[in-house]
Steps between C-alpha positions, in 0.01 A plus 500: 500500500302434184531462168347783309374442134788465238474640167668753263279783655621449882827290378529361883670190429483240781568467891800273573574282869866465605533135457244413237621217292508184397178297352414168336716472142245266355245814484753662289469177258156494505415827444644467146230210401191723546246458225447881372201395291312405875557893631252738515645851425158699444564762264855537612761496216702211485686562182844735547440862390737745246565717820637765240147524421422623806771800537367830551709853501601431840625114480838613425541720815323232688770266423797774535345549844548079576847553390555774757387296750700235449770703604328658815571382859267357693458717855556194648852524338611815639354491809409143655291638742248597202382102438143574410321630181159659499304323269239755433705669227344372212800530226886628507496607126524832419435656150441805365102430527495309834814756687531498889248702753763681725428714793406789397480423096188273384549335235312705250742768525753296497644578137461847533710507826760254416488456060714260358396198654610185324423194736564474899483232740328487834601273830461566878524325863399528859599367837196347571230351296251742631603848385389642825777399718790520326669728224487416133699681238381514142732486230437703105829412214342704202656505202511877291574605141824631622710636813367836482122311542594298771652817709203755412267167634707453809487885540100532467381236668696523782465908572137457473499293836444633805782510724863593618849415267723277669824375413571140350849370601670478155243627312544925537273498179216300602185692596280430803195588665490390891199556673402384847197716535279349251086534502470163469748362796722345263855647505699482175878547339439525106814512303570547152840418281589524130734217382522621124173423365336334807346689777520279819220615698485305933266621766515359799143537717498442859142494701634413840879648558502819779693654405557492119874598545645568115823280553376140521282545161787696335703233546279215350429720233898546428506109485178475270713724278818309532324177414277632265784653270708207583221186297394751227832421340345220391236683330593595138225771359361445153513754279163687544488472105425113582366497830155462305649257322560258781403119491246439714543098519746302631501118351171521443389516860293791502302359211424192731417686756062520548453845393320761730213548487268804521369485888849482556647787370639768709310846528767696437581387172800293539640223380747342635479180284838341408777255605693560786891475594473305850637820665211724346230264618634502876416887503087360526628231713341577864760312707805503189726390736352136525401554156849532384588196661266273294558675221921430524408151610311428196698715236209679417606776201165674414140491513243570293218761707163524298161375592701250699917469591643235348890431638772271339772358673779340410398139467149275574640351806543869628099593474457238741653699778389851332151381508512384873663807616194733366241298545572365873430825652178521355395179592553647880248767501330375204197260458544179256310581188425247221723444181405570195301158365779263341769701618553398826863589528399889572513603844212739547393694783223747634480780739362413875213659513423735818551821634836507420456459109623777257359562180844488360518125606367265215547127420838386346604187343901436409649187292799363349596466124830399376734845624180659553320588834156701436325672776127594412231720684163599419172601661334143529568183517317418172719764286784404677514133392390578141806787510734256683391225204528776234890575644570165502380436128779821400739322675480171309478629176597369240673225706 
């Protein structure tokens, strides 16, 4: 398993071991004395930003949409066979700008098929960590101007599948589309529900079962419903008079987060920049179970996902075993690579080379400061211990 490149654009957090913890407390003291005058953080800034400068017309949903998923299930926690998470999608915000690809409905007709969209959120999981042998089902909350949006959505994107209606125990209203006849091998069960002003949206894909009998999928989509409807009671929906409105910071952390910067920005347009409930961020998380587990253990509340994620927990001595469990599983498969100069306290490693290399795989440092553990990728070694320095510099601010 590797770790693929973390910033705002991919948002895939970190890989976690069962058992990763513990750690030498005196790093945790001396990573507080560093000398930020003796860093070298290139051009990097190392001063915090006014991230309200930075908002654009779709900030607002893009935080709306973080909110939503802070109140979605993980797969993992309606079915706990589902335990992996593909990281090769790039974001799980959804705005009006950057709205889902479905089957059947690209994205740039989205609007036109389904108006009204106000922010969504995006999550999925699979049996196995390779696609290929095992089912995944993807997962679309989406958020509409009103009920009457949400059930013309569920209506068109649903009918324009390909497929046969089935039945969803306890949901008579839901539409489907089950097909087991696809071109491309891949059997499917897509299902659509409006809950007031949300259109839950699950398909279930399945390369390998023969045959693609309706009743096993209709039942794990009945329980992606139950669950689904069940956590967004936590989710309160702003007003969408002040959705553009939102705050984008929390405590200053996004503002001391290294910005991203422009080789790094996704294709599509999105920008999933902002803090993140600890529930939100284990939607990127590829194994969130293990994830989860660090994450309780060290009281980690949000994190800050930029040109870097920066996560707080819920003391110092609690980074020590947050930094240990992300960074030991790198350590396996990756090679040692060299600190940034007069910050040796960074843990930095670099991809194996060999045939088994991905261009997704880059060089990642990770370090502890007070509450704060950052994680920090970049396509050298060189940038990545100026952009590691530069992090650390936003970190000790002002302290």
């Amino acid at each position: 398993m590797r770790i693929r490149s973390l910033t705002c654009a991919t948002l895939i957090a970190c890989v976690f071991a069962a058992g990763a913890c513990g750690g030498d407390t005196t790093e945790q003291a001396d990573v507080q004395r560093v000398d930020v005058t003796k860093l070298d953080s290139g051009s990097y800034p190392t001063a915090p930003i006014d991230v309200e400068q930075t908002r654009t017309d779709q900030s607002g949903a893009a935080r709306e949409a973080i909110r939503i998923g802070a109140a979605t299930p993980l797969m993992s926690d309606i079915d706990n066979r589902y335990i992996y998470q593909n990281p090769g999608y790039r974001t799980r915000v959804i705005t009006p700008k950057t709205p889902p690809s479905l089957k059947a409905v690209d994205r740039s007709e989205f609007d036109t098929v389904a108006p009204g969209l106000v922010a969504g959120w995006f999550t999925q999981g699979q049996r196995r960590k390779e696609f290929s042998v095992g089912s995944e089902v993807l997962v679309y909350v989406l958020r509409f101007s009103d009920a009457s949006h949400a059930s013309a959505a569920v209506k068109e994107l649903i009918e324009r599948v390909p497929g046969d209606s089935i039945s969803i125990p306890g949901y008579p209203e839901a539409r489907t589309r089950h097909n087991a006849h696809t071109e491309f091998g891949i059997n499917y069960l897509s299902t659509g529900l409006a809950h007031g002003e949300m259109a839950l949206l699950v398909q279930i894909n399945d390369p390998i079962s023969r045959p693609f009998a309706p009743g096993p999928p209709a039942d794990l989509t009945k329980r992606s419903f139950d669950k689904l409807i069940d956590m967004l009671r936590q989710y309160t929906p702003t007003p969408i008079d002040k959705v553009s409105a939102l705050p984008l910071d929390m405590d200053g952390m996004l503002s001391r987060t290294v910005p991203l910067d422009d080789n790094n920005k996704s294709v599509d347009g999105s920008d999933p920049s902002g803090v993140y409930p600890a529930q939100a961020l284990l939607h990127s998380e590829q194994d969130p179970n293990s994830a989860r587990s660090a994450y309780t253990d060290a009281g980690v509340d949000y994190a800050a996902a930029v040109g870097a994620l920066v996560l707080r927990a819920k003391d110092s001595a609690a980074t020590t075993r947050l930094l240990a469990a992300i960074s030991s599983p790198v350590a396996t498969e990756y090679d040692k690579a060299d600190s940034p100069a007069n910050l040796p306290e960074a843990k930095c490693f670099k991809p194996k080379e060999g045939p088994g290399k991905s261009p997704m795989d880059k060089p990642v440092c990770y370090f502890a400061f007070d509450r704060y553990v950052a994680q920090v990728s970049s396509k050298n070694v060189q940038d990545l211990q100026q952009k590691t320095a530069a992090q650390y510099k936003l970190l000790a601010y002002g302290r």
